Amino acid sequence: MSRLAFLRQLACEAGALAHTGFGTAPSSLKGRHDVLTEMDGRVERHVRAAIAAAYPDDAVIGEEDGGESGERVWIIDPIDGTANYARGIAHYCVSIGYLEAGQPVLGAIHDPCHDRLYLAQRGQGAWLIEPGQPDRRLAVSPCATLDAATVECGWSLRRSTEDYLAMVSRVMHAGCAMRRAGSGALGLVDVAAGRIEAYAELHINAWDCAAGILLVEEAGGHCNDFFTADGAGVRDGNVLVATNDALARLLEPVIGIARLT
Ligand code: IPD
Ligand code: CA
Ligand code: CA
């Protein structure tokens, strides 16, 4: 079985497992507004066990159990949008990315509430796979002006309220519409599918976006250099702006990313 086929099956299995606890899994707080459910750990353990059995030499990093990077590394967010998941709000997913030499090669995001799988392979496009439907190739929005753009502004307590509100203010003063739906991975899927024009977050972790960045790029979009040559993005997270080429030039300075060209 190819790595792509393995990932496709694993993401669907993990999504099905996660969905058994949708809205009902016992939850606690890791920190203020930082929700953890019993299912986050269960799904991550399931994914780790499958990878360890199929690819014992690969490195694995997961949100719940950590891990070290390597030449070949799988990056797992067992449930992205956990606050939605715990409240029974139908906007969460499982995200699994696979990187070689520091760059994403495969990415899968499974949206169990809609039984949708978003799958990308470097150089092979980004696809929406739904039961009973033909596979659909994803493409980012062609919008080229900020005053016609909708931007999802991701939020976490890893950055200050002042910095978040200042970013939102700059985005809105630039003419964009703003939304926040509570799953970074599904926000990136929405960009890849052309439903919104951009996703921006001042700090996001690799497990939230490893698969989503590849989906956006393979859908013809543009992301800033999240991963960085020294591997810091995987280890520490980074700022992220994911959009199309035309808007990247306009939006990156608004978010605070300097462009060299
Ligand atoms: C969070 C969500 C949120 C994003 C945060 C993430 P979680 O992940 O993706 O939308 O803004 O940066 O930490 O806690 O739901 O897995
Ligand atoms: Ca997450
Ligand atoms: Ca998570």
mmCIF file of C-alpha atoms and ligand atoms in Angstrom:
data_model
loop_
_atom_site.group_PDB
_atom_site.id
_atom_site.type_symbol
_atom_site.label_atom_id
_atom_site.label_comp_id
_atom_site.label_asym_id
_atom_site.label_seq_id
_atom_site.Cartn_x
_atom_site.Cartn_y
_atom_site.Cartn_z
ATOM 1 C CA MET A 1 0.000 0.000 0.000
ATOM 2 C CA SER A 2 1.357 3.480 -0.833
ATOM 3 C CA ARG A 3 1.814 6.066 1.891
ATOM 4 C CA LEU A 4 -1.028 8.034 0.278
ATOM 5 C CA ALA A 5 -3.429 5.072 0.416
ATOM 6 C CA PHE A 6 -2.352 4.351 3.988
ATOM 7 C CA LEU A 7 -2.987 7.961 4.991
ATOM 8 C CA ARG A 8 -6.361 8.039 3.239
ATOM 9 C CA GLN A 9 -7.560 4.972 5.145
ATOM 10 C CA LEU A 10 -6.086 6.104 8.460
ATOM 11 C CA ALA A 11 -7.619 9.600 8.328
ATOM 12 C CA CYS A 12 -11.090 8.126 7.654
ATOM 13 C CA GLU A 13 -10.704 5.592 10.473
ATOM 14 C CA ALA A 14 -9.523 8.286 12.894
ATOM 15 C CA GLY A 15 -12.417 10.558 11.913
ATOM 16 C CA ALA A 16 -14.923 7.756 12.458
ATOM 17 C CA LEU A 17 -13.436 7.047 15.889
ATOM 18 C CA ALA A 18 -13.499 10.733 16.852
ATOM 19 C CA HIS A 19 -17.112 11.040 15.770
ATOM 20 C CA THR A 20 -18.258 8.384 18.241
ATOM 21 C CA GLY A 21 -17.671 10.975 20.977
ATOM 22 C CA PHE A 22 -18.915 14.082 19.146
ATOM 23 C CA GLY A 23 -20.600 16.395 21.643
ATOM 24 C CA THR A 24 -20.483 13.782 24.414
ATOM 25 C CA ALA A 25 -16.838 12.951 25.185
ATOM 26 C CA PRO A 26 -15.942 14.002 28.744
ATOM 27 C CA SER A 27 -13.859 17.165 28.608
ATOM 28 C CA SER A 28 -11.504 19.108 30.842
ATOM 29 C CA LEU A 29 -9.390 22.233 30.421
ATOM 30 C CA LYS A 30 -5.645 22.235 29.637
ATOM 31 C CA GLY A 31 -5.759 25.985 30.255
ATOM 32 C CA ARG A 32 -8.276 28.802 29.993
ATOM 33 C CA HIS A 33 -10.453 28.066 26.912
ATOM 34 C CA ASP A 34 -8.069 25.237 25.969
ATOM 35 C CA VAL A 35 -10.346 22.196 25.896
ATOM 36 C CA LEU A 36 -9.185 18.584 26.090
ATOM 37 C CA THR A 37 -11.541 15.623 25.672
ATOM 38 C CA GLU A 38 -10.931 11.999 26.476
ATOM 39 C CA MET A 39 -11.180 11.368 22.712
ATOM 40 C CA ASP A 40 -8.165 13.584 21.810
ATOM 41 C CA GLY A 41 -5.853 11.055 23.461
ATOM 42 C CA ARG A 42 -7.701 8.014 22.113
ATOM 43 C CA VAL A 43 -7.608 9.214 18.505
ATOM 44 C CA GLU A 44 -3.946 10.191 18.737
ATOM 45 C CA ARG A 45 -3.031 6.782 20.204
ATOM 46 C CA HIS A 46 -4.932 5.047 17.384
ATOM 47 C CA VAL A 47 -3.105 7.047 14.706
ATOM 48 C CA ARG A 48 0.295 6.577 16.366
ATOM 49 C CA ALA A 49 -0.217 2.811 16.636
ATOM 50 C CA ALA A 50 -1.132 2.535 12.939
ATOM 51 C CA ILE A 51 1.916 4.560 11.866
ATOM 52 C CA ALA A 52 4.240 2.619 14.186
ATOM 53 C CA ALA A 53 3.001 -0.676 12.709
ATOM 54 C CA ALA A 54 3.298 0.435 9.064
ATOM 55 C CA TYR A 55 6.331 2.758 9.223
ATOM 56 C CA PRO A 56 8.281 1.927 12.391
ATOM 57 C CA ASP A 57 11.279 4.080 11.381
ATOM 58 C CA ASP A 58 9.268 7.281 10.837
ATOM 59 C CA ALA A 59 9.123 10.032 13.460
ATOM 60 C CA VAL A 60 5.742 11.081 14.856
ATOM 61 C CA ILE A 61 4.707 14.348 16.487
ATOM 62 C CA GLY A 62 1.241 14.673 17.988
ATOM 63 C CA GLU A 63 -0.466 17.483 19.848
ATOM 64 C CA GLU A 64 -1.227 15.359 22.893
ATOM 65 C CA ASP A 65 1.877 13.160 23.250
ATOM 66 C CA GLY A 66 4.560 15.344 21.646
ATOM 67 C CA GLY A 67 7.520 13.760 19.863
ATOM 68 C CA GLU A 68 10.655 14.707 17.967
ATOM 69 C CA SER A 69 10.943 15.546 14.287
ATOM 70 C CA GLY A 70 12.983 13.576 11.770
ATOM 71 C CA GLU A 71 13.748 13.189 8.061
ATOM 72 C CA ARG A 72 10.331 11.522 7.652
ATOM 73 C CA VAL A 73 7.768 12.757 10.162
ATOM 74 C CA TRP A 74 4.017 12.418 10.628
ATOM 75 C CA ILE A 75 2.322 15.335 12.383
ATOM 76 C CA ILE A 76 -1.036 14.637 14.023
ATOM 77 C CA ASP A 77 -3.803 16.772 15.433
ATOM 78 C CA PRO A 78 -6.265 14.111 16.656
ATOM 79 C CA ILE A 79 -9.075 16.645 17.000
ATOM 80 C CA ASP A 80 -8.747 20.179 15.655
ATOM 81 C CA GLY A 81 -11.567 22.411 16.790
ATOM 82 C CA THR A 82 -11.855 20.641 20.140
ATOM 83 C CA ALA A 83 -13.950 23.426 21.700
ATOM 84 C CA ASN A 84 -16.509 22.955 18.887
ATOM 85 C CA TYR A 85 -16.293 19.154 19.220
ATOM 86 C CA ALA A 86 -16.931 19.194 22.963
ATOM 87 C CA ARG A 87 -19.924 21.536 22.527
ATOM 88 C CA GLY A 88 -21.498 19.523 19.707
ATOM 89 C CA ILE A 89 -20.785 22.216 17.086
ATOM 90 C CA ALA A 90 -20.322 20.479 13.725
ATOM 91 C CA HIS A 91 -16.946 22.021 12.822
ATOM 92 C CA TYR A 92 -13.962 19.909 13.794
ATOM 93 C CA CYS A 93 -11.616 17.477 12.079
ATOM 94 C CA VAL A 94 -8.693 15.084 12.286
ATOM 95 C CA SER A 95 -5.532 16.405 10.629
ATOM 96 C CA ILE A 96 -2.519 14.307 9.628
ATOM 97 C CA GLY A 97 0.444 15.702 7.703
ATOM 98 C CA TYR A 98 3.535 13.879 6.497
ATOM 99 C CA LEU A 99 6.823 15.715 5.860
ATOM 100 C CA GLU A 100 10.060 14.647 4.217
ATOM 101 C CA ALA A 101 13.180 16.785 4.717
ATOM 102 C CA GLY A 102 11.127 19.429 6.469
ATOM 103 C CA GLN A 103 8.515 19.956 3.753
ATOM 104 C CA PRO A 104 4.974 18.573 3.536
ATOM 105 C CA VAL A 105 4.516 15.762 1.046
ATOM 106 C CA LEU A 106 1.138 14.322 2.087
ATOM 107 C CA GLY A 107 -1.785 15.824 3.974
ATOM 108 C CA ALA A 108 -5.204 14.535 5.019
ATOM 109 C CA ILE A 109 -7.982 16.303 6.872
ATOM 110 C CA HIS A 110 -11.113 14.349 7.701
ATOM 111 C CA ASP A 111 -14.304 16.254 8.523
ATOM 112 C CA PRO A 112 -16.482 13.630 10.233
ATOM 113 C CA CYS A 113 -19.628 15.787 10.518
ATOM 114 C CA HIS A 114 -19.847 15.952 6.717
ATOM 115 C CA ASP A 115 -18.013 12.683 5.965
ATOM 116 C CA ARG A 116 -15.543 14.590 3.816
ATOM 117 C CA LEU A 117 -11.909 13.728 3.308
ATOM 118 C CA TYR A 118 -9.514 16.376 2.009
ATOM 119 C CA LEU A 119 -6.363 14.794 0.627
ATOM 120 C CA ALA A 120 -3.237 16.244 -0.972
ATOM 121 C CA GLN A 121 0.012 14.892 -2.309
ATOM 122 C CA ARG A 122 2.865 17.207 -3.337
ATOM 123 C CA GLY A 123 2.601 17.786 -7.085
ATOM 124 C CA GLN A 124 -0.676 15.851 -7.434
ATOM 125 C CA GLY A 125 -3.267 18.447 -6.427
ATOM 126 C CA ALA A 126 -5.681 18.721 -3.515
ATOM 127 C CA TRP A 127 -8.894 16.704 -3.560
ATOM 128 C CA LEU A 128 -12.235 16.471 -1.822
ATOM 129 C CA ILE A 129 -13.336 12.854 -1.469
ATOM 130 C CA GLU A 130 -16.933 12.160 -0.456
ATOM 131 C CA PRO A 131 -18.781 8.831 -0.439
ATOM 132 C CA GLY A 132 -21.019 8.477 -3.501
ATOM 133 C CA GLN A 133 -19.548 11.543 -5.222
ATOM 134 C CA PRO A 134 -16.832 11.866 -7.852
ATOM 135 C CA ASP A 135 -13.563 13.129 -6.355
ATOM 136 C CA ARG A 136 -13.351 16.901 -6.782
ATOM 137 C CA ARG A 137 -10.114 18.824 -7.359
ATOM 138 C CA LEU A 138 -9.853 21.853 -5.111
ATOM 139 C CA ALA A 139 -8.886 25.355 -6.249
ATOM 140 C CA VAL A 140 -8.371 28.515 -4.222
ATOM 141 C CA SER A 141 -10.495 31.604 -4.793
ATOM 142 C CA PRO A 142 -9.404 33.822 -7.704
ATOM 143 C CA CYS A 143 -10.279 36.980 -5.718
ATOM 144 C CA ALA A 144 -7.540 39.613 -6.057
ATOM 145 C CA THR A 145 -8.766 42.499 -3.917
ATOM 146 C CA LEU A 146 -8.839 42.791 -0.155
ATOM 147 C CA ASP A 147 -12.207 44.497 -0.101
ATOM 148 C CA ALA A 148 -13.798 41.395 -1.635
ATOM 149 C CA ALA A 149 -11.900 38.946 0.596
ATOM 150 C CA THR A 150 -13.102 37.011 3.641
ATOM 151 C CA VAL A 151 -10.273 36.163 6.030
ATOM 152 C CA GLU A 152 -10.492 33.694 8.896
ATOM 153 C CA CYS A 153 -8.428 35.108 11.763
ATOM 154 C CA GLY A 154 -7.361 32.222 13.992
ATOM 155 C CA TRP A 155 -7.167 32.864 17.715
ATOM 156 C CA SER A 156 -5.503 31.236 20.683
ATOM 157 C CA LEU A 157 -4.203 32.367 24.051
ATOM 158 C CA ARG A 158 -0.644 31.864 22.787
ATOM 159 C CA ARG A 159 -0.748 35.490 21.655
ATOM 160 C CA SER A 160 -2.108 38.459 23.592
ATOM 161 C CA THR A 161 -5.646 39.757 23.201
ATOM 162 C CA GLU A 162 -4.153 43.129 22.206
ATOM 163 C CA ASP A 163 -2.110 41.571 19.391
ATOM 164 C CA TYR A 164 -5.114 39.552 18.151
ATOM 165 C CA LEU A 165 -7.464 42.541 18.182
ATOM 166 C CA ALA A 166 -4.846 44.692 16.452
ATOM 167 C CA MET A 167 -4.517 42.057 13.698
ATOM 168 C CA VAL A 168 -8.291 41.834 13.279
ATOM 169 C CA SER A 169 -8.484 45.621 13.186
ATOM 170 C CA ARG A 170 -5.816 45.801 10.458
ATOM 171 C CA VAL A 171 -7.552 43.067 8.448
ATOM 172 C CA MET A 172 -10.912 44.843 8.658
ATOM 173 C CA HIS A 173 -9.449 48.285 7.971
ATOM 174 C CA ALA A 174 -7.801 46.784 4.883
ATOM 175 C CA GLY A 175 -11.340 46.094 3.670
ATOM 176 C CA CYS A 176 -11.677 42.378 4.382
ATOM 177 C CA ALA A 177 -14.564 40.565 6.044
ATOM 178 C CA MET A 178 -13.450 38.623 9.119
ATOM 179 C CA ARG A 179 -14.580 35.305 10.595
ATOM 180 C CA ARG A 180 -13.368 32.834 13.205
ATOM 181 C CA ALA A 181 -14.852 29.347 13.224
ATOM 182 C CA GLY A 182 -12.539 27.563 15.712
ATOM 183 C CA SER A 183 -10.629 25.023 13.613
ATOM 184 C CA GLY A 184 -7.408 26.138 11.978
ATOM 185 C CA ALA A 185 -7.240 22.980 9.869
ATOM 186 C CA LEU A 186 -10.785 23.424 8.527
ATOM 187 C CA GLY A 187 -10.066 27.132 7.979
ATOM 188 C CA LEU A 188 -7.213 26.061 5.685
ATOM 189 C CA VAL A 189 -9.538 23.578 3.968
ATOM 190 C CA ASP A 190 -11.970 26.438 3.341
ATOM 191 C CA VAL A 191 -9.140 28.391 1.687
ATOM 192 C CA ALA A 192 -8.121 25.380 -0.430
ATOM 193 C CA ALA A 193 -11.738 24.885 -1.523
ATOM 194 C CA GLY A 194 -12.126 28.574 -2.453
ATOM 195 C CA ARG A 195 -14.898 29.102 0.125
ATOM 196 C CA ILE A 196 -12.951 31.883 1.824
ATOM 197 C CA GLU A 197 -9.961 33.832 0.572
ATOM 198 C CA ALA A 198 -7.473 33.540 3.429
ATOM 199 C CA TYR A 199 -6.577 32.089 6.818
ATOM 200 C CA ALA A 200 -4.281 34.071 9.112
ATOM 201 C CA GLU A 201 -3.013 33.380 12.618
ATOM 202 C CA LEU A 202 -0.226 35.092 14.573
ATOM 203 C CA HIS A 203 0.925 31.774 16.030
ATOM 204 C CA ILE A 204 -0.226 28.323 15.014
ATOM 205 C CA ASN A 205 1.310 24.919 15.690
ATOM 206 C CA ALA A 206 2.491 22.472 13.052
ATOM 207 C CA TRP A 207 -0.170 19.880 13.954
ATOM 208 C CA ASP A 208 -2.899 22.445 13.196
ATOM 209 C CA CYS A 209 -1.589 23.295 9.743
ATOM 210 C CA ALA A 210 0.855 20.697 8.337
ATOM 211 C CA ALA A 211 -1.853 19.036 6.217
ATOM 212 C CA GLY A 212 -3.742 22.270 5.540
ATOM 213 C CA ILE A 213 -0.728 24.138 4.163
ATOM 214 C CA LEU A 214 -0.166 21.393 1.583
ATOM 215 C CA LEU A 215 -3.876 21.413 0.682
ATOM 216 C CA VAL A 216 -3.766 25.177 0.086
ATOM 217 C CA GLU A 217 -0.552 24.995 -1.956
ATOM 218 C CA GLU A 218 -1.805 22.073 -4.031
ATOM 219 C CA ALA A 219 -5.045 23.972 -4.645
ATOM 220 C CA GLY A 220 -2.933 26.685 -6.293
ATOM 221 C CA GLY A 221 -2.643 28.880 -3.220
ATOM 222 C CA HIS A 222 0.244 30.495 -1.401
ATOM 223 C CA CYS A 223 1.456 30.171 2.193
ATOM 224 C CA ASN A 224 4.309 31.999 3.877
ATOM 225 C CA ASP A 225 7.399 29.960 4.766
ATOM 226 C CA PHE A 226 5.807 28.367 7.845
ATOM 227 C CA PHE A 227 8.199 25.418 8.149
ATOM 228 C CA THR A 228 11.497 27.362 7.676
ATOM 229 C CA ALA A 229 14.774 25.717 6.642
ATOM 230 C CA ASP A 230 15.951 25.256 10.257
ATOM 231 C CA GLY A 231 12.843 23.243 11.206
ATOM 232 C CA ALA A 232 11.678 25.836 13.743
ATOM 233 C CA GLY A 233 8.127 25.867 12.378
ATOM 234 C CA VAL A 234 7.643 22.181 13.139
ATOM 235 C CA ARG A 235 9.185 22.535 16.602
ATOM 236 C CA ASP A 236 7.810 25.871 17.780
ATOM 237 C CA GLY A 237 4.963 26.816 15.439
ATOM 238 C CA ASN A 238 4.940 30.069 13.476
ATOM 239 C CA VAL A 239 2.825 32.851 12.034
ATOM 240 C CA LEU A 240 0.679 31.708 9.093
ATOM 241 C CA VAL A 241 -0.980 33.428 6.166
ATOM 242 C CA ALA A 242 -2.589 31.075 3.636
ATOM 243 C CA THR A 243 -4.293 32.596 0.619
ATOM 244 C CA ASN A 244 -3.788 32.965 -3.153
ATOM 245 C CA ASP A 245 -0.790 34.570 -4.894
ATOM 246 C CA ALA A 246 -2.443 37.909 -5.593
ATOM 247 C CA LEU A 247 -3.769 38.373 -2.067
ATOM 248 C CA ALA A 248 -0.558 37.130 -0.406
ATOM 249 C CA ARG A 249 1.253 40.241 -1.614
ATOM 250 C CA LEU A 250 -1.456 42.432 -0.116
ATOM 251 C CA LEU A 251 -2.323 40.502 3.031
ATOM 252 C CA GLU A 252 1.091 39.405 4.336
ATOM 253 C CA PRO A 253 2.116 42.991 5.222
ATOM 254 C CA VAL A 254 -1.277 43.509 6.903
ATOM 255 C CA ILE A 255 -0.656 40.475 9.151
ATOM 256 C CA GLY A 256 2.960 41.533 9.722
ATOM 257 C CA ILE A 257 4.973 39.284 7.421
ATOM 258 C CA ALA A 258 7.752 41.155 5.610
ATOM 259 C CA ARG A 259 8.208 40.324 1.923
ATOM 260 C CA LEU A 260 11.673 40.290 0.417
ATOM 261 C CA THR A 261 10.383 40.640 -3.151
HETATM 262 C C1 IPD B 1 -6.892 25.248 17.851
HETATM 263 C C2 IPD B 1 -7.826 25.562 16.717
HETATM 264 C C3 IPD B 1 -8.007 27.050 16.598
HETATM 265 C C4 IPD B 1 -6.679 27.721 16.283
HETATM 266 C C5 IPD B 1 -5.693 27.422 17.386
HETATM 267 C C6 IPD B 1 -5.568 25.917 17.610
HETATM 268 P P1 IPD B 1 -7.459 22.818 18.934
HETATM 269 O O1 IPD B 1 -6.653 23.849 17.937
HETATM 270 O O2 IPD B 1 -7.324 25.094 15.493
HETATM 271 O O3 IPD B 1 -8.897 27.354 15.563
HETATM 272 O O4 IPD B 1 -6.878 29.104 16.161
HETATM 273 O O5 IPD B 1 -4.430 27.941 17.047
HETATM 274 O O6 IPD B 1 -4.730 25.698 18.732
HETATM 275 O O7 IPD B 1 -7.104 23.253 20.325
HETATM 276 O O8 IPD B 1 -8.892 22.933 18.624
HETATM 277 O O9 IPD B 1 -6.813 21.512 18.572
HETATM 278 CA CA CA B 2 -5.426 22.058 16.816
HETATM 279 CA CA CA B 3 -6.235 19.368 18.927
#
